[in-house]
MMTF fields as JSON, N, C-alpha, C and O atoms, coordinates in Angstrom:
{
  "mmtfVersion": "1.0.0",
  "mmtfProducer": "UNKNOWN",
  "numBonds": 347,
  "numAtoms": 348,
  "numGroups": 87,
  "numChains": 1,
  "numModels": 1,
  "chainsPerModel": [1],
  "groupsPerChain": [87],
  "chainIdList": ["A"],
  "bondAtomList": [4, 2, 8, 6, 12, 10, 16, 14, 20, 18, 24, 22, 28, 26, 32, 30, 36, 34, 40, 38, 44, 42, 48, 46, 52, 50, 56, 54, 60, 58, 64, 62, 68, 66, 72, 70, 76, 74, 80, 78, 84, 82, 88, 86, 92, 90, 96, 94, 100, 98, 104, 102, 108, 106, 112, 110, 116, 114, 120, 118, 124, 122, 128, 126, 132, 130, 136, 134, 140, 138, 144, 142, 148, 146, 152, 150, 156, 154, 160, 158, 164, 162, 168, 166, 172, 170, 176, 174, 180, 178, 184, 182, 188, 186, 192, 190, 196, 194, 200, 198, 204, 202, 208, 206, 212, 210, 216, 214, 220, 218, 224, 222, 228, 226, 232, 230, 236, 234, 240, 238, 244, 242, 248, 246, 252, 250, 256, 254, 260, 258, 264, 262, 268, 266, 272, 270, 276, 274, 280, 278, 284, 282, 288, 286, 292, 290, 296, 294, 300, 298, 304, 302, 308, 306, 312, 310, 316, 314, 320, 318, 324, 322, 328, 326, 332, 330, 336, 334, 340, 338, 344, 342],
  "bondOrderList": [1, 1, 1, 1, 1, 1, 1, 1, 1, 1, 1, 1, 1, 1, 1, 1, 1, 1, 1, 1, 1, 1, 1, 1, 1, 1, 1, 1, 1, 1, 1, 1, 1, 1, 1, 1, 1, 1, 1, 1, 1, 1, 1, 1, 1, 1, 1, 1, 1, 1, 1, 1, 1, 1, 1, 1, 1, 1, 1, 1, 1, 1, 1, 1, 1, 1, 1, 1, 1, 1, 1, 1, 1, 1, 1, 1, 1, 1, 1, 1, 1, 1, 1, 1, 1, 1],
  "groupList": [{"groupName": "UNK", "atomNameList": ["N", "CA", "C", "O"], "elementList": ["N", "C", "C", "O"], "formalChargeList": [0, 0, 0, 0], "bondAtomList": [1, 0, 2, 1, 3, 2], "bondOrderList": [1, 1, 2], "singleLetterCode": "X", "chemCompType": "L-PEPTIDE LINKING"}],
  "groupTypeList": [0, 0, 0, 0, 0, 0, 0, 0, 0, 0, 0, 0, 0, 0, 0, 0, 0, 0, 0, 0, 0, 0, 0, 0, 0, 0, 0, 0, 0, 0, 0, 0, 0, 0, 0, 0, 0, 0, 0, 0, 0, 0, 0, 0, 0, 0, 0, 0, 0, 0, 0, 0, 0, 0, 0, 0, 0, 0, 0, 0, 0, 0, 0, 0, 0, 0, 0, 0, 0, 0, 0, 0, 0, 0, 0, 0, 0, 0, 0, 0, 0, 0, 0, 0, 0, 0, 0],
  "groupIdList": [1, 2, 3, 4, 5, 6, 7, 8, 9, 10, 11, 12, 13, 14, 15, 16, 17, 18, 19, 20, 21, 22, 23, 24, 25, 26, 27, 28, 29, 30, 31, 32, 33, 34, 35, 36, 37, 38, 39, 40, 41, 42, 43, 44, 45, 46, 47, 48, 49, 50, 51, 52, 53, 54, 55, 56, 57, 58, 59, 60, 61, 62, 63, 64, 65, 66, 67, 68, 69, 70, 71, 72, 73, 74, 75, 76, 77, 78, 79, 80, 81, 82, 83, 84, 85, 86, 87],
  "secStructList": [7, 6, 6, 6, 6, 3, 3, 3, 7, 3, 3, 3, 7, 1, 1, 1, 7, 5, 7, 7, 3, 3, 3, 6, 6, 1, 5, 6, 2, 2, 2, 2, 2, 2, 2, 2, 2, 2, 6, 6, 7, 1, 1, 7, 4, 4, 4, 7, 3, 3, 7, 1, 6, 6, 1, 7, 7, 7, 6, 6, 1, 5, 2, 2, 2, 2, 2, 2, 2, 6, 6, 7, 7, 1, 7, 7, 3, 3, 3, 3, 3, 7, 7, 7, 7, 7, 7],
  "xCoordList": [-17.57, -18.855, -19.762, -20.085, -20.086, -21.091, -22.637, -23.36, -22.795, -24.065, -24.884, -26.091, -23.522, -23.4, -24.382, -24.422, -25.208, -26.078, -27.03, -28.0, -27.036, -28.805, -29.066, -28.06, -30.141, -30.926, -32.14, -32.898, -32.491, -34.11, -34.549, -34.267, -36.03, -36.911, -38.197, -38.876, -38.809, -40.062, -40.806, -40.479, -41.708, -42.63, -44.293, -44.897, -44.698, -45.647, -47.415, -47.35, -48.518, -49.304, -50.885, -50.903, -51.867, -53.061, -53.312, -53.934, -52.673, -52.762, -51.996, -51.898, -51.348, -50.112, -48.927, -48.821, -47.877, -46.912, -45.764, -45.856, -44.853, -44.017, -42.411, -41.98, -41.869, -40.315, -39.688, -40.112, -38.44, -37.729, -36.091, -35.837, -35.459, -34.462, -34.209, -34.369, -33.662, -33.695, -32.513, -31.738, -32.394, -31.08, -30.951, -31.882, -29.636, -29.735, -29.896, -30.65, -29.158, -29.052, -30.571, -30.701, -31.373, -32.954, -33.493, -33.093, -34.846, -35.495, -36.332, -36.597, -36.756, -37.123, -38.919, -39.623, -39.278, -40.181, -40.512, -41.661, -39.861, -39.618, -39.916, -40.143, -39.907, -40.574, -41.691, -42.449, -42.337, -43.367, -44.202, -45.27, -43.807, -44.548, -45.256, -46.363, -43.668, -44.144, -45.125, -46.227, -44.831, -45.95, -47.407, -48.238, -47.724, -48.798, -49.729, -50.932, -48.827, -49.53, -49.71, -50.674, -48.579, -49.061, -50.236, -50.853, -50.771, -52.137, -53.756, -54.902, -52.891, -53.79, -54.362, -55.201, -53.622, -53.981, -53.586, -54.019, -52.654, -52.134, -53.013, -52.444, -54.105, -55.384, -55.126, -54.295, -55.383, -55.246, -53.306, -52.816, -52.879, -51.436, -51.044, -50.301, -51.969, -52.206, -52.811, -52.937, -53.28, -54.221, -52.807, -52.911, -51.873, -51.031, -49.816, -49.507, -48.792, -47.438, -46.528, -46.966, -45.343, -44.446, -43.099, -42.1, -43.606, -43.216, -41.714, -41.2, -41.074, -40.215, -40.323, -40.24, -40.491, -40.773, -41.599, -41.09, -42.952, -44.125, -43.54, -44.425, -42.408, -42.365, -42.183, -41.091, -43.281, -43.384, -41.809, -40.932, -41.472, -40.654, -40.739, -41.777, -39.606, -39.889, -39.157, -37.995, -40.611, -40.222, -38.719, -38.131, -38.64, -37.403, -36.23, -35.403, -35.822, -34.969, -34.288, -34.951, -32.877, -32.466, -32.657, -32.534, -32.836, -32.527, -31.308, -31.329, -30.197, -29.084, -29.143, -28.822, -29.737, -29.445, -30.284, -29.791, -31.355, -31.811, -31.297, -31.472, -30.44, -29.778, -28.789, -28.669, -27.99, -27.14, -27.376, -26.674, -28.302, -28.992, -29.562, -29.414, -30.365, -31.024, -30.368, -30.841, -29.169, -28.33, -29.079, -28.792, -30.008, -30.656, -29.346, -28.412, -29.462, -28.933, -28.543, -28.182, -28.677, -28.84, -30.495, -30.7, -31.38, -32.911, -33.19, -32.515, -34.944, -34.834, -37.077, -37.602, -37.577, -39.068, -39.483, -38.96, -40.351, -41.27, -42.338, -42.535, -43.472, -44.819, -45.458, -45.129, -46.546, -47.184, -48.288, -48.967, -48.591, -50.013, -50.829, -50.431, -52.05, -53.548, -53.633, -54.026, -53.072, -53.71, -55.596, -56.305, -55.94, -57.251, -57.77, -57.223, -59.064, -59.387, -59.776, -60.56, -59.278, -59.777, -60.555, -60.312, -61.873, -63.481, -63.589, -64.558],
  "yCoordList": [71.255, 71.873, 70.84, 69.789, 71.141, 70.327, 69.885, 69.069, 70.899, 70.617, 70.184, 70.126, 69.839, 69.405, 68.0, 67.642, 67.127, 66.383, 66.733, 66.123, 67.782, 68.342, 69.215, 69.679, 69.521, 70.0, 70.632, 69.892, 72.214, 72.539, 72.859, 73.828, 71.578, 71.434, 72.099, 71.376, 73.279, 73.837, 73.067, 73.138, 72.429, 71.902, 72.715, 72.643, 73.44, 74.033, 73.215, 72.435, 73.066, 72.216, 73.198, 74.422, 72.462, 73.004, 73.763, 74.777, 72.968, 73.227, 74.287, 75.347, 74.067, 74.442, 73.574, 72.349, 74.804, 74.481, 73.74, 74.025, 72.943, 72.211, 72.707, 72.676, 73.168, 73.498, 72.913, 73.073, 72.135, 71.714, 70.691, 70.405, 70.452, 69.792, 68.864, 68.122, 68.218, 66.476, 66.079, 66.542, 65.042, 64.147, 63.849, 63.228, 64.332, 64.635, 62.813, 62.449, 61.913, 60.617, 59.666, 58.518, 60.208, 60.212, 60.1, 60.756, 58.881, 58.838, 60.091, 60.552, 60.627, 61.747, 61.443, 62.434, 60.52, 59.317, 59.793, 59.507, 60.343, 60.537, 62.243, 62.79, 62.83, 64.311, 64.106, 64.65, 63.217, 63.201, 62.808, 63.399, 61.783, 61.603, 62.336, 62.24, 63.506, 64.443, 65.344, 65.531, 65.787, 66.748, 66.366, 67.135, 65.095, 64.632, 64.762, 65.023, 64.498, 64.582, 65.978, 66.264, 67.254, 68.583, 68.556, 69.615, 67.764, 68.332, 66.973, 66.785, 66.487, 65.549, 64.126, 63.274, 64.302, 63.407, 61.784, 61.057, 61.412, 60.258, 58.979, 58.002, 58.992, 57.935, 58.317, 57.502, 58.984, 59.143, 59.637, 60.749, 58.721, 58.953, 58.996, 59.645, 57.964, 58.165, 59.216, 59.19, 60.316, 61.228, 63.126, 64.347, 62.139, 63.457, 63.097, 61.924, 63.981, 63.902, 64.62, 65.762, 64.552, 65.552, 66.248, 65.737, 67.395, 68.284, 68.988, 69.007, 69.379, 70.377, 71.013, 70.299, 72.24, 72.917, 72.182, 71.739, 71.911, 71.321, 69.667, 68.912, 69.137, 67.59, 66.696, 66.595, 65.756, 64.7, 64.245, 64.148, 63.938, 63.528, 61.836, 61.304, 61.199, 59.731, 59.248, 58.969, 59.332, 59.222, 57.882, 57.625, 57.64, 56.215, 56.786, 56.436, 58.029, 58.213, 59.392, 60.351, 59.072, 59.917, 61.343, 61.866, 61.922, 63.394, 64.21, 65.016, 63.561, 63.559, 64.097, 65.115, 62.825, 62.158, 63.416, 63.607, 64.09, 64.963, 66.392, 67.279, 66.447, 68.002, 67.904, 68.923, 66.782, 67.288, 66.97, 67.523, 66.159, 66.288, 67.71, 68.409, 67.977, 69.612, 70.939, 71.992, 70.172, 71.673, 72.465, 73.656, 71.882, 72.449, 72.64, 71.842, 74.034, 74.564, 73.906, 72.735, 74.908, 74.164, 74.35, 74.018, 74.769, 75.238, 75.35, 75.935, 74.288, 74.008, 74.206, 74.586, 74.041, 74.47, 73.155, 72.748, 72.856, 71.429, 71.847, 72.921, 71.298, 71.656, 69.871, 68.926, 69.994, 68.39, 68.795, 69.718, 68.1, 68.58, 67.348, 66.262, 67.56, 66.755, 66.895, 67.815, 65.529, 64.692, 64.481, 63.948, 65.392, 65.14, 63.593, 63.014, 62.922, 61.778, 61.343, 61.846, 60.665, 60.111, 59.059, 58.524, 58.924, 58.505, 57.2, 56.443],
  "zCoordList": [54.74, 55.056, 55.729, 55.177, 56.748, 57.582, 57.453, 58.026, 56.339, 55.932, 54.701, 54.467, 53.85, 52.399, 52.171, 50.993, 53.172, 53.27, 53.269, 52.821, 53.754, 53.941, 52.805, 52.269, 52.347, 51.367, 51.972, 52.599, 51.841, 52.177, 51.436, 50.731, 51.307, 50.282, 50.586, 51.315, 50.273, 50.462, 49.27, 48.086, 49.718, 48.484, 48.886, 49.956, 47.653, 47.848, 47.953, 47.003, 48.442, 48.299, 47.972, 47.842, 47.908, 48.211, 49.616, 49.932, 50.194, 51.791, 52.319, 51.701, 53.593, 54.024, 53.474, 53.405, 53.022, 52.324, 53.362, 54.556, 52.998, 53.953, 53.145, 51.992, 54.533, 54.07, 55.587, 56.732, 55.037, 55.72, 54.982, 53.812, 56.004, 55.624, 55.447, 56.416, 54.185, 53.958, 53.628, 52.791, 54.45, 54.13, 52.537, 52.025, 51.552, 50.573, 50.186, 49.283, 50.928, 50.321, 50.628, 50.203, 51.231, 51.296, 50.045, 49.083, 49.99, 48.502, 48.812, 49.923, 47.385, 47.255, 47.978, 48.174, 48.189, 48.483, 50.04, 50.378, 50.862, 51.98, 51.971, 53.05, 51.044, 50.776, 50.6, 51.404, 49.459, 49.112, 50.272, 50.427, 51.195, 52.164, 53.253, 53.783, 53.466, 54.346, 53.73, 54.245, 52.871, 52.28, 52.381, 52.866, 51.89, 52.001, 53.118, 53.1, 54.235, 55.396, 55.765, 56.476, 55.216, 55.772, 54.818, 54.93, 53.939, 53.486, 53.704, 53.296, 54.468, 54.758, 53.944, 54.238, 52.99, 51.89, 51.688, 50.794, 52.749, 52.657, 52.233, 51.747, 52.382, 52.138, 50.619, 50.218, 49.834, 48.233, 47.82, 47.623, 47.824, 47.591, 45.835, 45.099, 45.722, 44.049, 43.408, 42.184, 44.199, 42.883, 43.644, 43.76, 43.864, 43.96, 43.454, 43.664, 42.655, 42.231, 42.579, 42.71, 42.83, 43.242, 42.079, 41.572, 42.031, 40.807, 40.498, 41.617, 39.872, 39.786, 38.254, 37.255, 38.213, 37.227, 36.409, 35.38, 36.667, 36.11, 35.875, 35.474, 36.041, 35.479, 36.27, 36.828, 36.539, 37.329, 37.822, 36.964, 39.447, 39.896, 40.264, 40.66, 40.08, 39.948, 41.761, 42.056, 42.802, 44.147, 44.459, 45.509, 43.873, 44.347, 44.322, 45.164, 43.118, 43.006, 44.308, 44.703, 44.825, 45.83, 45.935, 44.828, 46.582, 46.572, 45.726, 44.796, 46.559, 45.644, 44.074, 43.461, 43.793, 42.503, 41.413, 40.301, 41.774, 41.1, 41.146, 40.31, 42.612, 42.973, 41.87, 41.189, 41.532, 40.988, 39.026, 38.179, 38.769, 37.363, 37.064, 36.062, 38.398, 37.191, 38.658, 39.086, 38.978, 39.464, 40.746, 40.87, 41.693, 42.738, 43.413, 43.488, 43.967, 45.296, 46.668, 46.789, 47.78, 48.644, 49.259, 50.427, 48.605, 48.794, 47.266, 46.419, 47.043, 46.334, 46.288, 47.335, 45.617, 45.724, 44.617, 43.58, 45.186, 44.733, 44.563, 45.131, 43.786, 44.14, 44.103, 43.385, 45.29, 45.429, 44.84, 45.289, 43.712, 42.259, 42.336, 41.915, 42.919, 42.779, 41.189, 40.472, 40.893, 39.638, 39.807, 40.662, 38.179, 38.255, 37.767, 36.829, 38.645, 38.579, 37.125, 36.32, 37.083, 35.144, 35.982, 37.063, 34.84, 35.685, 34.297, 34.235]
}
């Protein structure tokens, strides 16, 4: 199968939502990035997290490496969650 590398990740945001295809051996780090920018947020990188079924995702780790721990498909839904500011 020719496409067993790629993975499409829709990650949902405040903004406009970002869906597209990621090199599965890609840090998950490289999602988070894009998303950011479909919402403009890259200046505050810290007050956002990147989710799967409500539990913080740890960006270093591969794409890969989480498809096949919690069994994602080949399309898979993220949500990028504005951490509220502790003052």
């Amino acid at each position: 199968m020719a496409n067993e590398n790629f993975i499409t990740i829709l990650v949902t945001t405040t903004g406009e939502d970002l869906e597209e295809r990621f090199n599965v051996h890609e840090p998950l780090q490289v999602v988070f990035n894009r998303a950011l920018q479909a919402v403009g947020g890259g200046a505050n990188r810290d007050l956002f997290t990147l989710e799967f079924d409500d539990q913080p995702l740890d960006l270093q780790k591969r794409i890969a490496d989480y498809a096949a721990e919690l069994n994602w498909g080949d399309r898979v839904e993220l949500d990028l969650v504005p951490r509220p500011e502790v003052i």
